[in-house]
XYZ file of C-alpha atoms in Angstrom:
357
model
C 0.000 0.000 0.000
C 1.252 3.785 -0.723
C 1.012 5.531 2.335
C 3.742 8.379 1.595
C 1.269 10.812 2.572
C 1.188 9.507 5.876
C 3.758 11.843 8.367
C 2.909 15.082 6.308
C -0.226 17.081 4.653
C -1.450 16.208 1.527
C -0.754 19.823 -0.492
C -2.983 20.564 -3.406
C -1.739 23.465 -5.939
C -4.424 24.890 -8.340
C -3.089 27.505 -10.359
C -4.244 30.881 -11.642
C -8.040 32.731 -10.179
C -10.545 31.081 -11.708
C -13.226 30.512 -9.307
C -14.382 26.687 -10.646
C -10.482 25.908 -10.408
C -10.492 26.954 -7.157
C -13.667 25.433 -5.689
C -12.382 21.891 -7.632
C -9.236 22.648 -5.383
C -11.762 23.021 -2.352
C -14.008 19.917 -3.291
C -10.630 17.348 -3.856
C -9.232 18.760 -0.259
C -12.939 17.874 1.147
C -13.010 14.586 -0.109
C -9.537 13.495 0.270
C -9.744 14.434 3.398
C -12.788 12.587 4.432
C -11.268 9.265 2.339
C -7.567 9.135 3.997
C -7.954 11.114 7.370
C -5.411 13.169 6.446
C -4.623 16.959 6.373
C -5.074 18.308 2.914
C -3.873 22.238 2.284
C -4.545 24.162 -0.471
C -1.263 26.660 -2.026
C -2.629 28.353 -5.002
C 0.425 28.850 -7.614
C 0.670 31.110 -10.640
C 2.327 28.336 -12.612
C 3.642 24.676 -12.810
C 6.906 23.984 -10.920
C 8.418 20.919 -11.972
C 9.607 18.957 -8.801
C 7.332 20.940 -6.451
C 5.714 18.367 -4.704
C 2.099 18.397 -4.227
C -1.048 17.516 -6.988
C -1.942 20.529 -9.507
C -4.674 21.458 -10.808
C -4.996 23.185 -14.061
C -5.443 23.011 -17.905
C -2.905 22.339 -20.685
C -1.429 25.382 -21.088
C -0.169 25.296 -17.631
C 0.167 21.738 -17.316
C 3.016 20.794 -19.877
C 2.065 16.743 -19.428
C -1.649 17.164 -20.241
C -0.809 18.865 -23.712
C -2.956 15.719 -25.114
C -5.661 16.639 -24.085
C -5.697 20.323 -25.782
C -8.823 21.302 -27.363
C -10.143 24.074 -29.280
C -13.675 22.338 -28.812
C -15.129 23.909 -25.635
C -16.924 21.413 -25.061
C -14.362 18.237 -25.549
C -14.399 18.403 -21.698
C -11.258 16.464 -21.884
C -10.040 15.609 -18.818
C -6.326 12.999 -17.584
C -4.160 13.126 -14.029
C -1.207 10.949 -13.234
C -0.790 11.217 -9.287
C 1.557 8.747 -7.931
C 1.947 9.159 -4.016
C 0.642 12.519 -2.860
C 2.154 14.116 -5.950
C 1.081 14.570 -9.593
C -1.621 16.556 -11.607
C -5.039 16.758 -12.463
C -6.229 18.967 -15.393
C -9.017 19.477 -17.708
C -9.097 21.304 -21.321
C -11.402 24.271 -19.443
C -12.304 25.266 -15.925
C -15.460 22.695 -16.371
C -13.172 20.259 -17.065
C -10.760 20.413 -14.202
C -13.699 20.179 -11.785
C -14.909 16.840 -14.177
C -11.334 15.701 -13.776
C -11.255 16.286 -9.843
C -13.989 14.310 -9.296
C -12.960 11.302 -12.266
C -10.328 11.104 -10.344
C -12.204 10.532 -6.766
C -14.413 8.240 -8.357
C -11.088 6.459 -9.471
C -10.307 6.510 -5.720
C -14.147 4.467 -5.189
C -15.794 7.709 -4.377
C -19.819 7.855 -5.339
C -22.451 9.823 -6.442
C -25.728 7.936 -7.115
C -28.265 10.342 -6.999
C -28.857 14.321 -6.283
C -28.329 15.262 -2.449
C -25.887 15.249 0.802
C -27.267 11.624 1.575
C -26.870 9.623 -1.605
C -22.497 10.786 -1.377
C -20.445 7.982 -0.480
C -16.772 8.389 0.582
C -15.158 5.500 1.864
C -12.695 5.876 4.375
C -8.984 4.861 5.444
C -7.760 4.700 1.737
C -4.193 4.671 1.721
C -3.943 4.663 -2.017
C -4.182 7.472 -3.888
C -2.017 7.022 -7.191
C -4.259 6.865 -10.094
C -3.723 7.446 -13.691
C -6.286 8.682 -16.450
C -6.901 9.985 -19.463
C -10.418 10.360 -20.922
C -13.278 12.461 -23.304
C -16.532 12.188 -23.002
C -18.465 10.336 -25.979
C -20.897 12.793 -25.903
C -20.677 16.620 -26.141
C -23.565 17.620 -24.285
C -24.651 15.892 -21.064
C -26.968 18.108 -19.488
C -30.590 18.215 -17.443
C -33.416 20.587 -17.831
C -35.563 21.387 -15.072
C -39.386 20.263 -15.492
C -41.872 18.715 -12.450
C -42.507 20.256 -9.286
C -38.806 21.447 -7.235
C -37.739 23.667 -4.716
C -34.317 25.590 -4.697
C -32.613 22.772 -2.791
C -33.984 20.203 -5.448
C -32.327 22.135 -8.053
C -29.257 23.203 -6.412
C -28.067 19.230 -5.595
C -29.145 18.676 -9.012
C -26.665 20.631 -10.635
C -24.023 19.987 -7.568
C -24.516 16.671 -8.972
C -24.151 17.130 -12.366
C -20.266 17.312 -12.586
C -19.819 14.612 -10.066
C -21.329 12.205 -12.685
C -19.411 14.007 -15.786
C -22.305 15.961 -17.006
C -21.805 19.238 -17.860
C -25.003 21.606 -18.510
C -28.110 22.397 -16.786
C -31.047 24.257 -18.107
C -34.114 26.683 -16.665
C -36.541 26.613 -18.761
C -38.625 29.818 -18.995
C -37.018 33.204 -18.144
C -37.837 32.571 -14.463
C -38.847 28.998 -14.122
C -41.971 30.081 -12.091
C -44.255 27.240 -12.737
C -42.124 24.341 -11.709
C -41.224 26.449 -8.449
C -45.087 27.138 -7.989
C -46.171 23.996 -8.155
C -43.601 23.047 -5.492
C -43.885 25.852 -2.756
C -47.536 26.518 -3.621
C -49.233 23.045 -4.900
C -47.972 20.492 -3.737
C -47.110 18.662 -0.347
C -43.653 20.593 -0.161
C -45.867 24.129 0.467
C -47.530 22.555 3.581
C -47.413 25.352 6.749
C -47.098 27.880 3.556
C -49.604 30.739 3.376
C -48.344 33.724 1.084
C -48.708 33.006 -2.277
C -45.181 32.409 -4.534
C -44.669 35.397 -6.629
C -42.793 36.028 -9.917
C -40.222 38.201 -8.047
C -39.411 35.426 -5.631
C -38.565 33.210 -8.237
C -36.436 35.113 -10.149
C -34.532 35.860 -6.301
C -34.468 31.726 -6.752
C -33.394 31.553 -9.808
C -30.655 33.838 -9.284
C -28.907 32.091 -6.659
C -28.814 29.174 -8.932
C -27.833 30.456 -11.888
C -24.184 31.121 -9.106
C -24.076 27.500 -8.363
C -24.239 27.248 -12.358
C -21.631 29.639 -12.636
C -19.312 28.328 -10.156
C -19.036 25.111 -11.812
C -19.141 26.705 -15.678
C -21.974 24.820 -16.066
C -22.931 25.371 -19.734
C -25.956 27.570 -18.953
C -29.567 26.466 -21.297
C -32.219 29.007 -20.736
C -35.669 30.097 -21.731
C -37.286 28.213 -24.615
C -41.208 28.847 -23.927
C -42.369 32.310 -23.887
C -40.830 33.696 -27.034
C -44.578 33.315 -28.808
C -46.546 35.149 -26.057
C -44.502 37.175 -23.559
C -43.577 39.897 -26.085
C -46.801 40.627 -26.795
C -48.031 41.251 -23.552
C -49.483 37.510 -23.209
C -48.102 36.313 -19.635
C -46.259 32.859 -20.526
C -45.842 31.100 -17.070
C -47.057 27.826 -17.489
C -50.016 25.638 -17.974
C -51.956 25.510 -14.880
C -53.509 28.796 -14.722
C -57.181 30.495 -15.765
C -57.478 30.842 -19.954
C -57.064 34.276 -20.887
C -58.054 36.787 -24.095
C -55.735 38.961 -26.240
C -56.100 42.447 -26.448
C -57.561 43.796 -30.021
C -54.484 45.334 -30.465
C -52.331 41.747 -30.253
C -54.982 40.036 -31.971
C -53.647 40.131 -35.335
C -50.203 38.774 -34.425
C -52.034 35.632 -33.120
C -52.102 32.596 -35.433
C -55.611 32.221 -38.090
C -56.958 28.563 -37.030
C -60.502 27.772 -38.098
C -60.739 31.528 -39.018
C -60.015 33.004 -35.772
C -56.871 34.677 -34.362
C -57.612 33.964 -30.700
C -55.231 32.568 -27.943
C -55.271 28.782 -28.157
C -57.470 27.522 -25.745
C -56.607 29.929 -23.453
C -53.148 29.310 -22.796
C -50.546 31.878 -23.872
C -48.125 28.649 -24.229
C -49.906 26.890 -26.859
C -50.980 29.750 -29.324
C -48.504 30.023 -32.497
C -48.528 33.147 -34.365
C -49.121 34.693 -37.693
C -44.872 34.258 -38.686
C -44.987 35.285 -42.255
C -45.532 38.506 -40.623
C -42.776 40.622 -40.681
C -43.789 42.324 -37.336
C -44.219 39.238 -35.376
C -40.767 38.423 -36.409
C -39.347 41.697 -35.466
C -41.241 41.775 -32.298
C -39.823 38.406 -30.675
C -36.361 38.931 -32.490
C -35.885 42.141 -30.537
C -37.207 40.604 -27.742
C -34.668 37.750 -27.960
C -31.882 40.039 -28.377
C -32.980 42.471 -25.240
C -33.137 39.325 -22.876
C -29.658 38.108 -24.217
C -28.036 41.338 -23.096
C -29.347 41.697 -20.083
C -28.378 38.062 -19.447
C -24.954 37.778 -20.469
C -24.599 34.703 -18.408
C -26.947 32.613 -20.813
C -24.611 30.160 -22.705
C -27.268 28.536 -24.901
C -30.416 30.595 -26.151
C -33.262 28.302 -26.466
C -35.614 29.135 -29.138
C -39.573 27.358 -28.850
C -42.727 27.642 -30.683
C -45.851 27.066 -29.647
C -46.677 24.071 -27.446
C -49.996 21.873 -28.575
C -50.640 20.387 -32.430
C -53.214 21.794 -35.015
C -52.525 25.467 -33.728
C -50.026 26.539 -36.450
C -51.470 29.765 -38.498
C -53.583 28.962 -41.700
C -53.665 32.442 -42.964
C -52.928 32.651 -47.064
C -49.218 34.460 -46.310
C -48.739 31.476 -43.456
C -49.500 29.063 -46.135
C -47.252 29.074 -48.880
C -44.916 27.679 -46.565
C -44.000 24.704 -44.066
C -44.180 26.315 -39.782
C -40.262 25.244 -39.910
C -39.264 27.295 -43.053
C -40.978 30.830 -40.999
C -39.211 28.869 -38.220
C -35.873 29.303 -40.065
C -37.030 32.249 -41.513
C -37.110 33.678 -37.729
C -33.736 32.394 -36.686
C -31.667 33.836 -38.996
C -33.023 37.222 -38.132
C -31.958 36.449 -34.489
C -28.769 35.345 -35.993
C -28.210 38.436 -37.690
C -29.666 40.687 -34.843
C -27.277 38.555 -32.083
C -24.219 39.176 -34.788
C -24.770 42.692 -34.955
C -24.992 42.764 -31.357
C -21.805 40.983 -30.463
C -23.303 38.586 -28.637
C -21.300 35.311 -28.198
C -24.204 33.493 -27.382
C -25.368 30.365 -28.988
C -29.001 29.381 -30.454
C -30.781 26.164 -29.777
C -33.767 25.340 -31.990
C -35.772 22.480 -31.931
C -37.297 19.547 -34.275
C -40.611 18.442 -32.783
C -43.967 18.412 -33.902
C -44.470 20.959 -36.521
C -41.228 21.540 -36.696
């Protein structure tokens, strides 16, 4: 057995500021800690020192034996260590990816995960062990979990604590507050019993926010929005499914989709009513919208970009007609893509292939 950690503290060395470098420093001392009884200190460095001992953390560039894992793919999420004693290096080909290679490496070490939340982590204890080698990318580029159901903050914050742990990498909110899966949680169902004020739209963007740091700390590849494009813009609130059928205004009535010769929101819901989008307007309308949102959310990685929910509902007016929903679909997103460009907006468009579409 290597014990050559044994008579002195087990020194970890991440280098350079960046925060998810640093809290994969602050996870590995937690664990190995917990696993080998052992002190564990943390000495950030500026830069690699060959025959400093200690294990440290990093990416290529500062790491001259992980070169092999370079990647101009952010998301390769390459990761590879070689620790033999209580000395070595973990890195990964971006911040992500040193906090998916801190916790390879513990899993390495027999180290588990199996669901979401404090009780389902198991770290075994008295390993004397911890020399490991590996070198790994992930078969798939992107391993990521949207919200949906009925959660509170804590359900979502272990989810995406747990994401990493089990080498996914992205998590996403759907809607531009995620009200309605919140609301169902605090205010319909068992988890709001005892509660009597009502869960607002401000409190779950307050939520949200503090989630969208646990995101952040872990560079997370951030998913957000998806429904709402189609109704919020207009004035039509978008915040779920569950809630009394409502009537557009005269004034929004002619952006709404023609079905059965009515423009009219789709059974009442905001979420299932397409729109007239061989109108120009429309177009212009949500495309602005899209763009607004994106720059007052610079921490969105991945734009999501929805239709209407619901079948049957797509707009039958003559202009609608002379084309398929997905070519005013396309039609749409290149606008945004022209309206992000001119922007300077790094952020990236996701667009779907369901239904209609």
């Amino acid at each position: 057995m290597n014990d050559t950690f044994a008579n002195h503290p087990i020194a970890l060395r991440p280098m350079g500021d960046h925060p998810t470098v640093q809290y994969s420093a602050a996870e590995l001392q937690r664990c190995l800690e917990a696993i080998t009884g052992h002190a564990v200190v943390i000495e950030r460095a500026s830069g690699f020192a060959a025959g400093v001992p200690g294990i440290w953390l990093g990416m290529p560039d500062q790491i001259p034996h992980a070169a092999a894992i370079a990647s101009a793919d952010e998301m390769a999420d390459s990761v590879a260590g070689s620790v033999r004693g209580a000395d070595g290096w973990i890195a990964g080909s971006n911040p992500r990816s040193v906090l998916l290679g801190v916790y390879r490496y513990l899993t390495h070490l027999g180290c588990r995960w199996v669901r979401p939340g404090p009780d389902a982590e198991y770290l075994p204890s008295g390993v004397r062990n911890i020399s490991c080698e590996f070198e790994e990318t992930p078969s798939y580029r992107h391993r990521g979990v949207c919200i949906e159901g009925a959660v509170s903050e804590e359900h979502v914050r272990n989810m995406i604590e747990w994401l990493p742990r089990v080498g996914m990498n992205a998590y996403f909110t759907q809607f531009r507050e995620s009200y309605t899966f919140f609301d169902r949680w605090y205010t319909r169902s068992s988890g709001a019993r005892g509660r009597t004020e009502p869960f607002t739209i401000d409190e779950a963007r307050e939520r949200l926010a503090r989630l969208v740091s646990e995101i952040r700390k872990r560079s997370l590849v951030y998913h957000a929005v998806g429904h709402g494009w189609t109704c919020d813009p207009f004035g039509l609130q978008g915040l779920g499914w569950e809630f009394d059928a409502v009537t557009a205004s005269p004034d929004v009535e002619p952006y709404l989709a023609l079905v059965n010769g009515k423009r009219e929101v789709w059974g009442g819901l905001p979420l299932n009513t397409n729109l007239c989008y061989s109108n120009p307007e429309v177009r212009r309308i949500m495309v602005e919208d899209m763009v607004r949102y994106v720059e007052q959310h610079p921490e969105v990685d991945l734009l999501h970009v929805w239709l209407a929910d619901g079948a049957n509902n797509q707009c039958e007016c003559p202009a609608c007609s002379v084309a398929l929903p997905s070519d005013w679909y396309v039609t749409m997103l290149n606008e945004l893509d022209r309206a992000l460009t001119a922007a300077r907006s790094s952020v990236r468009v996701v667009f779907l292939i369901y239904v209609d579409l």
